[in-house]
CSV table of C-alpha atoms in Angstrom, one decimal:
chain,number,residue,atom,x,y,z
A,420,MET,CA,-89.7,-98.2,113.9
A,421,LEU,CA,-92.2,-95.9,115.7
A,422,ARG,CA,-93.4,-96.6,119.2
A,423,PRO,CA,-97.0,-97.6,119.4
A,424,PHE,CA,-99.6,-94.8,119.9
A,425,ASP,CA,-103.3,-94.2,119.6
A,426,TYR,CA,-104.3,-92.5,116.4
A,427,PHE,CA,-107.4,-90.3,115.9
A,428,HIS,CA,-108.6,-88.6,112.8
A,429,PRO,CA,-111.4,-86.3,113.9
A,430,ASN,CA,-113.5,-84.4,111.4
A,431,ASP,CA,-114.7,-81.6,113.6
A,432,MET,CA,-113.1,-79.0,115.7
A,433,ALA,CA,-114.9,-79.7,119.0
A,434,GLU,CA,-113.9,-83.3,118.9
A,435,THR,CA,-110.3,-82.4,118.0
A,436,LEU,CA,-110.1,-79.9,120.9
A,437,THR,CA,-111.5,-82.4,123.3
A,438,LEU,CA,-108.9,-85.0,122.2
A,439,LEU,CA,-106.1,-82.4,122.5
A,440,ASP,CA,-107.3,-81.4,126.0
A,441,GLN,CA,-107.3,-85.0,127.4
A,442,GLU,CA,-103.6,-85.8,127.3
A,443,ASP,CA,-100.6,-83.5,127.8
A,444,GLU,CA,-98.4,-85.3,125.4
A,445,THR,CA,-100.8,-85.5,122.5
A,446,SER,CA,-99.1,-84.7,119.2
A,447,VAL,CA,-100.9,-83.0,116.3
A,448,LEU,CA,-100.2,-84.6,113.0
A,449,ALA,CA,-100.5,-82.5,109.8
A,450,GLY,CA,-98.0,-83.2,107.1
A,451,GLY,CA,-95.9,-85.4,109.3
A,452,THR,CA,-92.6,-84.4,107.7
A,453,ASP,CA,-91.1,-83.2,111.0
A,454,LEU,CA,-93.3,-85.1,113.5
A,455,LEU,CA,-92.6,-88.5,112.2
A,456,VAL,CA,-88.8,-87.8,112.1
A,457,LYS,CA,-88.9,-86.7,115.7
A,458,MET,CA,-91.0,-89.7,116.7
A,459,ARG,CA,-88.6,-92.1,114.9
A,460,ARG,CA,-85.6,-90.5,116.7
A,461,GLY,CA,-87.4,-90.8,120.0
A,462,SER,CA,-87.1,-87.1,120.8
A,463,ILE,CA,-90.9,-87.2,121.3
A,464,ARG,CA,-93.0,-90.2,122.3
A,465,PRO,CA,-96.6,-89.2,122.2
A,466,PRO,CA,-99.1,-91.8,123.4
A,467,VAL,CA,-101.7,-90.1,121.3
A,468,VAL,CA,-101.5,-88.7,117.8
A,469,VAL,CA,-104.3,-86.5,116.5
A,470,ASP,CA,-104.4,-86.2,112.7
A,471,ILE,CA,-106.0,-82.9,111.9
A,472,LYS,CA,-106.2,-83.3,108.1
A,473,GLY,CA,-109.9,-83.7,108.3
A,474,LEU,CA,-110.5,-80.3,109.7
A,475,GLU,CA,-112.0,-77.9,107.2
A,476,GLU,CA,-111.3,-74.9,109.4
A,477,CYS,CA,-107.6,-75.5,109.0
A,478,GLN,CA,-107.8,-75.6,105.2
A,479,GLY,CA,-107.8,-73.2,102.3
A,480,ILE,CA,-106.4,-69.8,101.3
A,481,ARG,CA,-109.0,-67.0,101.3
A,482,TRP,CA,-109.3,-63.3,101.9
A,483,GLU,CA,-111.0,-62.2,105.1
A,484,GLY,CA,-111.4,-58.5,104.5
A,485,ASP,CA,-108.0,-57.0,104.1
A,486,ARG,CA,-106.1,-60.1,105.3
A,487,LEU,CA,-105.2,-63.2,103.5
A,488,SER,CA,-106.1,-66.2,105.7
A,489,LEU,CA,-104.1,-69.4,105.2
A,490,GLY,CA,-105.3,-72.6,106.9
A,491,SER,CA,-102.6,-74.2,109.0
A,492,LEU,CA,-102.9,-77.3,106.7
A,493,THR,CA,-101.9,-75.3,103.7
A,494,THR,CA,-98.9,-77.2,102.2
A,495,PHE,CA,-96.0,-75.6,100.6
A,496,ASN,CA,-97.1,-76.9,97.2
A,497,ASP,CA,-100.6,-75.4,97.9
A,498,LEU,CA,-98.8,-72.0,98.4
A,499,LEU,CA,-97.0,-72.5,95.1
A,500,ARG,CA,-100.3,-73.1,93.4
A,501,SER,CA,-102.0,-70.1,95.0
A,502,GLN,CA,-102.5,-67.1,92.6
A,503,GLU,CA,-103.1,-64.9,95.7
A,504,ALA,CA,-99.8,-65.8,97.2
A,505,HIS,CA,-98.0,-65.2,93.9
A,506,LYS,CA,-99.7,-61.8,93.4
A,507,HIS,CA,-99.6,-60.4,96.8
A,508,PHE,CA,-96.8,-62.1,98.7
A,509,PRO,CA,-94.1,-63.1,96.3
A,510,LEU,CA,-91.6,-63.6,99.1
A,511,LEU,CA,-93.7,-66.5,100.4
A,512,ILE,CA,-93.4,-68.1,96.9
A,513,ASP,CA,-89.6,-67.5,97.0
A,514,ALA,CA,-89.5,-69.3,100.3
A,515,ALA,CA,-91.9,-72.2,99.3
A,516,ARG,CA,-89.8,-72.9,96.2
A,517,VAL,CA,-86.7,-73.7,98.2
A,518,MET,CA,-88.4,-75.5,101.1
A,519,GLY,CA,-87.3,-79.2,101.2
A,520,CYS,CA,-88.0,-80.9,97.9
A,521,TYR,CA,-91.1,-81.5,95.9
A,522,GLU,CA,-92.2,-84.6,97.8
A,523,VAL,CA,-91.7,-82.8,101.2
A,524,ARG,CA,-93.5,-79.7,99.9
A,525,GLU,CA,-96.4,-81.9,98.9
A,526,ARG,CA,-97.0,-82.8,102.6
A,527,ALA,CA,-95.3,-80.2,104.8
A,528,THR,CA,-97.7,-77.6,106.0
A,529,LEU,CA,-97.3,-73.9,106.8
A,530,GLY,CA,-98.9,-74.6,110.2
A,531,GLY,CA,-96.3,-77.3,111.0
A,532,ASN,CA,-93.5,-75.0,109.9
A,533,VAL,CA,-94.7,-72.2,112.2
A,534,VAL,CA,-95.4,-74.5,115.2
A,535,ASN,CA,-92.0,-76.2,115.0
A,536,ALA,CA,-90.5,-72.8,115.6
A,537,SER,CA,-87.2,-73.5,114.0
A,538,PRO,CA,-85.0,-70.3,113.9
A,539,GLY,CA,-84.2,-70.8,110.2
A,540,ALA,CA,-87.7,-72.1,109.1
A,541,GLU,CA,-88.3,-71.2,105.5
A,542,SER,CA,-91.6,-69.5,106.3
A,543,GLY,CA,-90.2,-67.8,109.4
A,544,SER,CA,-88.6,-64.6,108.2
A,545,PRO,CA,-91.3,-64.1,105.5
A,546,LEU,CA,-94.1,-64.3,108.0
A,547,ALA,CA,-92.3,-62.1,110.5
A,548,VAL,CA,-91.7,-59.4,107.9
A,549,LEU,CA,-95.3,-59.6,106.8
A,550,GLU,CA,-96.5,-59.1,110.4
A,551,ALA,CA,-98.6,-62.3,110.2
A,552,GLN,CA,-101.0,-63.2,113.0
A,553,VAL,CA,-101.7,-66.7,114.3
A,554,VAL,CA,-105.2,-67.9,115.1
A,555,LEU,CA,-105.2,-70.4,118.0
A,556,LYS,CA,-108.2,-72.4,119.2
A,557,GLY,CA,-108.6,-74.3,122.4
A,558,ARG,CA,-111.6,-75.5,124.4
A,559,ARG,CA,-111.6,-72.2,126.3
A,560,GLY,CA,-111.9,-70.2,123.1
A,561,GLU,CA,-110.0,-68.5,120.3
A,562,ARG,CA,-107.1,-66.1,120.5
A,563,GLN,CA,-104.9,-64.3,118.0
A,564,MET,CA,-101.5,-62.9,118.4
A,565,SER,CA,-98.6,-61.6,116.3
A,566,ILE,CA,-96.3,-64.3,115.0
A,567,GLY,CA,-93.4,-62.5,116.6
A,568,HIS,CA,-95.0,-63.1,120.1
A,569,PHE,CA,-96.0,-66.6,119.2
A,570,TRP,CA,-92.4,-67.7,118.7
A,571,GLN,CA,-90.6,-67.8,122.0
A,572,GLY,CA,-87.4,-69.7,121.4
A,573,VAL,CA,-85.9,-72.6,119.5
A,574,GLY,CA,-88.8,-75.0,119.2
A,575,LYS,CA,-90.9,-73.0,121.7
A,576,THR,CA,-94.1,-71.2,121.1
A,577,ASP,CA,-96.9,-69.7,123.1
A,578,LEU,CA,-99.2,-72.5,122.1
A,579,ALA,CA,-100.9,-73.7,125.4
A,580,PRO,CA,-101.6,-77.4,126.1
A,581,GLY,CA,-104.7,-78.4,124.2
A,582,GLU,CA,-104.5,-75.5,121.8
A,583,LEU,CA,-104.3,-75.8,118.0
A,584,LEU,CA,-103.0,-73.4,115.4
A,585,VAL,CA,-105.9,-73.0,113.1
A,586,ARG,CA,-105.0,-70.3,110.6
A,587,ILE,CA,-102.3,-67.8,109.8
A,588,VAL,CA,-103.5,-64.4,108.6
A,589,ILE,CA,-101.4,-61.8,106.7
A,590,PRO,CA,-102.4,-58.2,106.3
A,591,ARG,CA,-102.6,-57.0,102.7
A,592,LEU,CA,-99.6,-54.8,101.8
A,593,PRO,CA,-100.2,-51.4,100.3
A,594,GLU,CA,-100.6,-51.4,96.5
A,595,GLY,CA,-97.2,-51.4,94.7
A,596,SER,CA,-95.3,-53.0,97.6
A,597,ARG,CA,-92.5,-55.4,96.7
A,598,SER,CA,-91.0,-58.3,98.6
A,599,THR,CA,-88.5,-61.0,98.4
A,600,TYR,CA,-86.8,-63.8,100.3
A,601,LEU,CA,-83.2,-64.8,100.0
A,602,ARG,CA,-81.2,-67.4,101.6
A,603,ARG,CA,-77.9,-69.2,101.6
A,604,SER,CA,-77.6,-73.0,102.0
A,605,ARG,CA,-74.7,-75.4,101.8
A,606,VAL,CA,-75.9,-77.1,98.7
A,607,GLN,CA,-78.5,-76.3,96.0
A,608,GLY,CA,-81.4,-78.6,96.3
A,609,MET,CA,-82.6,-80.1,99.5
A,610,ASP,CA,-81.0,-78.3,102.4
A,611,LEU,CA,-82.1,-76.1,105.3
A,612,ALA,CA,-81.2,-72.4,105.1
A,613,SER,CA,-77.9,-71.6,106.7
A,614,VAL,CA,-79.2,-68.0,107.0
A,615,ASN,CA,-82.1,-66.2,105.4
A,616,VAL,CA,-83.6,-62.7,105.0
A,617,ALA,CA,-87.0,-61.5,104.0
A,618,VAL,CA,-87.5,-57.9,102.9
A,619,VAL,CA,-90.6,-55.9,102.1
A,620,VAL,CA,-90.5,-52.5,100.6
A,621,ILE,CA,-93.7,-50.3,100.8
A,622,ASN,CA,-93.8,-47.3,98.4
A,623,PRO,CA,-90.6,-48.4,96.6
A,624,ARG,CA,-90.7,-45.4,94.2
A,625,LEU,CA,-91.2,-42.7,96.8
A,626,PRO,CA,-88.1,-42.5,98.9
A,627,GLU,CA,-89.6,-39.9,101.3
A,628,SER,CA,-92.5,-42.2,102.3
A,629,ARG,CA,-90.8,-45.4,101.7
A,630,GLU,CA,-90.8,-48.1,104.4
A,631,ILE,CA,-88.4,-51.0,104.4
A,632,ARG,CA,-89.0,-54.0,106.6
A,633,VAL,CA,-86.4,-56.6,107.2
A,634,ALA,CA,-86.6,-60.0,109.0
A,635,LEU,CA,-83.7,-62.4,109.5
A,636,GLY,CA,-83.7,-66.2,110.0
A,637,ALA,CA,-81.2,-68.6,111.6
A,638,VAL,CA,-79.3,-65.8,113.4
A,639,ALA,CA,-81.3,-65.8,116.7
A,640,PRO,CA,-83.5,-68.3,118.6
A,641,THR,CA,-86.4,-67.2,116.6
A,642,PRO,CA,-86.8,-65.3,113.3
A,643,ILE,CA,-86.4,-61.6,114.1
A,644,ARG,CA,-87.1,-58.2,112.7
A,645,ALA,CA,-84.1,-56.0,112.2
A,646,ARG,CA,-85.9,-52.9,113.6
A,647,GLU,CA,-82.9,-50.7,113.9
A,648,VAL,CA,-82.0,-51.3,110.3
A,649,GLU,CA,-85.6,-50.5,109.3
A,650,THR,CA,-85.4,-47.2,111.2
A,651,LEU,CA,-82.1,-46.4,109.6
A,652,LEU,CA,-83.4,-47.0,106.1
A,653,ARG,CA,-86.9,-45.4,106.5
A,654,GLY,CA,-87.4,-42.5,104.1
A,655,GLN,CA,-83.8,-42.4,103.1
A,656,GLU,CA,-82.1,-42.3,99.7
A,657,ILE,CA,-80.3,-45.6,99.4
A,658,THR,CA,-76.6,-44.8,98.9
A,659,SER,CA,-73.5,-46.9,99.2
A,660,SER,CA,-72.6,-45.3,102.5
A,661,LEU,CA,-76.1,-45.9,103.9
A,662,LEU,CA,-75.8,-49.6,102.8
A,663,SER,CA,-72.4,-49.8,104.5
A,664,GLN,CA,-74.0,-48.5,107.7
A,665,MET,CA,-76.8,-50.9,107.3
A,666,ARG,CA,-74.4,-53.9,107.0
A,667,ASP,CA,-72.8,-52.8,110.3
A,668,LYS,CA,-76.0,-52.1,112.1
A,669,ILE,CA,-77.6,-55.4,111.1
A,670,GLN,CA,-74.9,-57.3,112.9
A,671,GLU,CA,-75.3,-55.4,116.2
A,672,GLY,CA,-76.6,-57.6,118.9
A,673,LEU,CA,-76.6,-60.7,116.8
A,674,ALA,CA,-75.1,-63.7,118.4
A,675,PRO,CA,-75.8,-66.7,116.2
A,676,ARG,CA,-75.2,-70.0,118.0
A,677,THR,CA,-71.7,-71.4,117.6
A,678,THR,CA,-72.8,-75.0,117.3
A,679,SER,CA,-74.5,-74.7,113.9
A,680,LEU,CA,-73.4,-77.3,111.4
A,681,ARG,CA,-74.3,-75.1,108.5
A,682,ALA,CA,-72.5,-71.9,109.0
A,683,THR,CA,-70.3,-70.0,111.5
A,684,PRO,CA,-71.6,-67.1,113.4
A,685,GLY,CA,-69.2,-64.8,111.6
A,686,TYR,CA,-70.5,-65.9,108.2
A,687,LYS,CA,-74.1,-65.5,109.2
A,688,LYS,CA,-73.6,-62.0,110.6
A,689,GLU,CA,-71.8,-60.9,107.5
A,690,MET,CA,-74.3,-62.6,105.2
A,691,VAL,CA,-77.5,-61.1,106.6
A,692,GLY,CA,-76.2,-57.7,105.5
A,693,VAL,CA,-75.1,-58.9,102.1
A,694,LEU,CA,-78.5,-60.6,101.5
A,695,THR,CA,-80.4,-57.6,102.6
A,696,GLU,CA,-78.4,-55.4,100.2
A,697,MET,CA,-79.0,-57.9,97.4
A,698,ALA,CA,-82.8,-57.9,98.2
A,699,LEU,CA,-82.9,-54.1,98.2
A,700,GLU,CA,-81.1,-53.9,94.9
A,701,VAL,CA,-83.8,-56.2,93.3
A,702,LEU,CA,-86.7,-54.5,95.0
A,703,LEU,CA,-85.7,-50.9,94.4
A,704,LYS,CA,-84.8,-51.4,90.7
A,705,GLY,CA,-86.9,-49.6,88.1
B,726,MET,CA,-104.3,-99.5,118.2
B,727,LYS,CA,-105.5,-101.2,115.0
B,728,HIS,CA,-107.4,-99.6,112.2
B,729,THR,CA,-109.1,-101.1,109.1
B,730,ILE,CA,-108.1,-99.2,106.0
B,731,ASN,CA,-109.4,-99.3,102.4
B,732,LEU,CA,-107.2,-98.1,99.6
B,733,ARG,CA,-106.1,-98.9,96.1
B,734,VAL,CA,-102.5,-100.1,95.6
B,735,ASN,CA,-101.3,-100.4,92.0
B,736,GLY,CA,-104.9,-100.6,90.8
B,737,GLU,CA,-106.1,-103.2,93.3
B,738,GLU,CA,-108.5,-102.7,96.1
B,739,VAL,CA,-106.9,-103.5,99.5
B,740,THR,CA,-108.9,-103.7,102.8
B,741,THR,CA,-106.8,-104.7,105.7
B,742,ASP,CA,-105.9,-104.0,109.3
B,743,VAL,CA,-102.9,-101.9,110.2
B,744,LYS,CA,-101.4,-100.7,113.4
B,745,SER,CA,-101.4,-97.0,113.9
B,746,HIS,CA,-97.6,-96.7,114.3
B,747,ARG,CA,-96.8,-98.5,111.0
B,748,THR,CA,-95.6,-96.2,108.3
B,749,LEU,CA,-96.9,-96.5,104.7
B,750,LEU,CA,-93.4,-97.7,103.8
B,751,GLU,CA,-93.5,-100.6,106.3
B,752,PHE,CA,-97.1,-101.4,105.3
B,753,LEU,CA,-96.2,-101.6,101.6
B,754,ARG,CA,-93.1,-103.7,102.1
B,755,ASP,CA,-94.0,-105.9,105.1
B,756,GLN,CA,-97.7,-106.4,104.6
B,757,LEU,CA,-98.1,-106.2,100.8
B,758,HIS,CA,-94.5,-107.4,100.0
B,759,LEU,CA,-93.9,-104.5,97.5
B,760,MET,CA,-90.1,-104.6,97.9
B,761,GLY,CA,-89.5,-102.0,95.2
B,762,VAL,CA,-90.3,-99.4,97.8
B,763,LYS,CA,-86.9,-98.9,99.5
B,764,GLU,CA,-86.0,-97.6,102.9
B,765,GLY,CA,-82.9,-95.5,102.7
B,766,CYS,CA,-82.6,-92.9,105.5
B,767,GLY,CA,-86.1,-93.2,107.0
B,768,ASP,CA,-86.0,-89.5,107.6
B,769,GLY,CA,-87.4,-88.2,104.4
B,770,GLU,CA,-84.0,-87.0,103.1
B,771,CYS,CA,-83.1,-89.6,100.4
B,772,GLY,CA,-86.2,-90.2,98.3
B,773,ALA,CA,-85.7,-94.0,98.0
B,774,CYS,CA,-89.2,-94.6,99.5
B,775,THR,CA,-91.0,-92.3,97.1
B,776,VAL,CA,-94.4,-93.6,95.9
B,777,LEU,CA,-97.3,-91.8,94.4
B,778,LEU,CA,-100.3,-91.0,96.6
B,779,ASN,CA,-103.3,-89.8,94.6
B,780,GLY,CA,-100.9,-89.1,91.8
B,781,GLU,CA,-98.4,-86.9,93.8
B,782,PRO,CA,-95.0,-88.2,94.9
B,783,VAL,CA,-94.6,-88.5,98.7
B,784,ARG,CA,-92.1,-90.0,101.1
B,785,SER,CA,-93.7,-93.2,102.3
B,786,CYS,CA,-91.4,-93.3,105.4
B,787,LEU,CA,-93.0,-90.0,106.6
B,788,ILE,CA,-96.7,-91.1,106.2
B,789,LEU,CA,-98.5,-93.4,108.5
B,790,ALA,CA,-100.3,-96.3,106.8
B,791,VAL,CA,-103.6,-95.2,108.4
B,792,GLU,CA,-103.2,-91.8,106.7
B,793,ALA,CA,-103.5,-93.6,103.3
B,794,GLN,CA,-107.1,-94.5,104.0
B,795,ASN,CA,-109.2,-94.1,100.9
B,796,SER,CA,-106.2,-93.1,98.8
B,797,GLU,CA,-104.7,-94.4,95.6
B,798,ILE,CA,-101.1,-95.6,95.8
B,799,LEU,CA,-98.8,-96.4,92.9
B,800,THR,CA,-95.4,-98.0,93.5
B,801,ILE,CA,-92.8,-99.1,90.9
B,802,GLU,CA,-94.4,-102.5,90.8
B,803,GLY,CA,-97.6,-101.0,89.3
B,804,LEU,CA,-95.8,-99.2,86.5
B,805,ALA,CA,-95.2,-101.8,83.8
B,806,GLU,CA,-98.1,-103.2,81.8
B,807,GLY,CA,-97.6,-106.9,82.0
B,808,GLU,CA,-94.2,-107.6,80.4
B,809,LYS,CA,-94.1,-104.1,78.8
B,810,LEU,CA,-92.0,-101.7,80.8
B,811,HIS,CA,-93.0,-98.2,81.4
B,812,PRO,CA,-91.1,-95.8,79.1
B,813,LEU,CA,-89.2,-94.4,82.1
B,814,GLN,CA,-88.1,-97.9,83.2
B,815,ARG,CA,-87.0,-98.6,79.6
B,816,ALA,CA,-85.1,-95.3,79.5
B,817,PHE,CA,-83.3,-95.8,82.8
B,818,ILE,CA,-82.0,-99.2,81.4
B,819,ASP,CA,-81.1,-97.8,78.0
B,820,GLN,CA,-79.3,-94.8,79.4
B,821,GLY,CA,-77.4,-96.8,82.0
B,822,ALA,CA,-79.1,-94.7,84.8
B,823,VAL,CA,-79.1,-97.7,87.1
B,824,GLN,CA,-76.1,-98.9,89.0
B,825,CYS,CA,-76.8,-100.3,92.4
B,826,GLY,CA,-80.4,-99.6,91.8
B,827,PHE,CA,-81.4,-98.6,95.3
B,828,CYS,CA,-82.6,-95.1,94.4
B,829,THR,CA,-84.1,-96.1,91.1
B,830,PRO,CA,-87.7,-96.9,92.1
B,831,GLY,CA,-88.0,-93.6,94.0
B,832,LEU,CA,-86.5,-91.7,91.2
B,833,ILE,CA,-88.7,-93.2,88.6
B,834,MET,CA,-91.8,-92.5,90.6
B,835,GLY,CA,-90.7,-88.9,91.1
B,836,ALA,CA,-90.0,-88.6,87.4
B,837,LYS,CA,-93.4,-90.1,86.5
B,838,ALA,CA,-95.2,-87.6,88.6
B,839,LEU,CA,-93.1,-84.8,86.9
B,840,LEU,CA,-94.1,-86.0,83.5
B,841,ASP,CA,-97.7,-86.3,84.6
B,842,ARG,CA,-97.5,-82.6,85.7
B,843,HIS,CA,-95.6,-81.3,82.7
B,844,SER,CA,-95.5,-83.4,79.5
B,845,HIS,CA,-92.4,-81.4,78.3
B,846,PRO,CA,-90.6,-80.3,81.4
B,847,THR,CA,-87.8,-77.8,81.3
B,848,GLU,CA,-84.3,-78.7,82.5
B,849,GLU,CA,-85.0,-76.7,85.6
B,850,GLN,CA,-88.2,-78.6,86.3
B,851,ILE,CA,-86.5,-82.0,85.8
B,852,ARG,CA,-83.7,-81.0,88.2
B,853,GLU,CA,-86.2,-79.7,90.7
B,854,ALA,CA,-88.2,-82.9,90.5
B,855,ILE,CA,-85.2,-85.1,91.3
B,856,GLY,CA,-83.7,-82.6,93.8
B,857,GLY,CA,-84.9,-84.7,96.8
B,858,HIS,CA,-83.4,-88.0,95.5
B,859,LEU,CA,-80.0,-89.1,96.4
B,860,CYS,CA,-78.0,-91.4,94.0
B,861,ARG,CA,-74.5,-92.3,95.2
B,862,CYS,CA,-73.5,-94.2,92.0
B,863,THR,CA,-74.4,-92.5,88.8
B,864,GLY,CA,-73.5,-88.8,89.3
B,865,TYR,CA,-77.1,-88.1,88.0
B,866,GLU,CA,-76.2,-87.3,84.4
B,867,THR,CA,-77.6,-90.6,83.0
B,868,ILE,CA,-80.7,-90.2,85.2
B,869,LEU,CA,-81.3,-86.7,83.7
B,870,GLN,CA,-80.7,-88.2,80.2
B,871,ALA,CA,-83.2,-90.9,80.8
B,872,ILE,CA,-85.9,-88.5,81.9
B,873,ARG,CA,-85.1,-86.1,79.1
B,874,SER,CA,-85.3,-88.9,76.5
B,875,VAL,CA,-88.8,-89.9,77.7
B,876,ALA,CA,-90.0,-86.3,77.5
B,877,LYS,CA,-88.5,-86.0,74.0
B,878,MET,CA,-90.4,-89.1,72.7
B,879,ARG,CA,-93.7,-87.4,73.5
B,880,PRO,CA,-95.7,-85.8,70.8
């Protein structure tokens, strides 16, 4: 059973931000698929819960100029129903498809996934590789930052007390770009990723101007970009010796935690290279 | 903190007071005595508490009762028409897809939502729809057969 708390369901932003500003331990309720689990376990005991599902500003998927703006309340099933996501960011669809199960995807939100800041979050490496920005609102105003700066550690973000994640914006990729998300899990079906990679290829058919971006999940306290691998691959013909260098390089500096129940550090370090190679094979074909 | 909520449960209007910390699962079982809604893990992992909220399957253990304000809830109790079982209920019996029965209400509600979305689901869609439901007795094969048989009966 949950401990008693006060529940509010405001319909406007000003009221929400006032509520969030009043108490330090206020929890924001969106889909509830993580929050209620934490509350039940007693790992958080908020005296006040603010349900933000009435906030229009946190809803919907739309283009704002050259950036696709996703409300923090966008559920994973909303993503799967979005033509824009399918067309422009297929890796988000790959990730949404394997997130939880149907019932969880119906409720779980992108905003919740981002704010929870789990190292292996399904949306983590895709948003990192897409260079997404988060839009945060508080009583003192609005700010934007790159998602890479937003995540600060396991379960830690730059969200200040009283602030709310309102939207996630993703810059449009150049025409013809390709992307995918691959992961390994212990079982098919409902399981968290043991390790995951997200890869974007810009100009896939023109090796000399080709840019390859790689992000990794569940191998560090936050999803991370594999910048050195990106530099290694930039503008290069992809050969088996380059891929072999890539698999070595990608492991450098990685020290996945040893306490993971899902996979050993050795497996994860090996697998990020294998998954990246698999992704490149798919994305560079034809 | 108490809230007055209005919702429809199995076709009937309900207006009642709930405490903010009560889950939809607790509300359905303890206040409305709909015991077909099962609590398995309480963490959203097992699927036993699945009900339809505005036609979509959800984990009632991960939703507060107050969140169901103005919604339409369907539980296993609302599926049969009088004495006449829903085709999925009939098929689960005919195919022997029920052993201990604890997962059955959640599975049937998940399967109903699937068949509402896709009248002739692919094998992959069926498997995906029950992917979040744990059954420790049947080995799933009879459950898959039951769902397939209902889809097959459709025009």
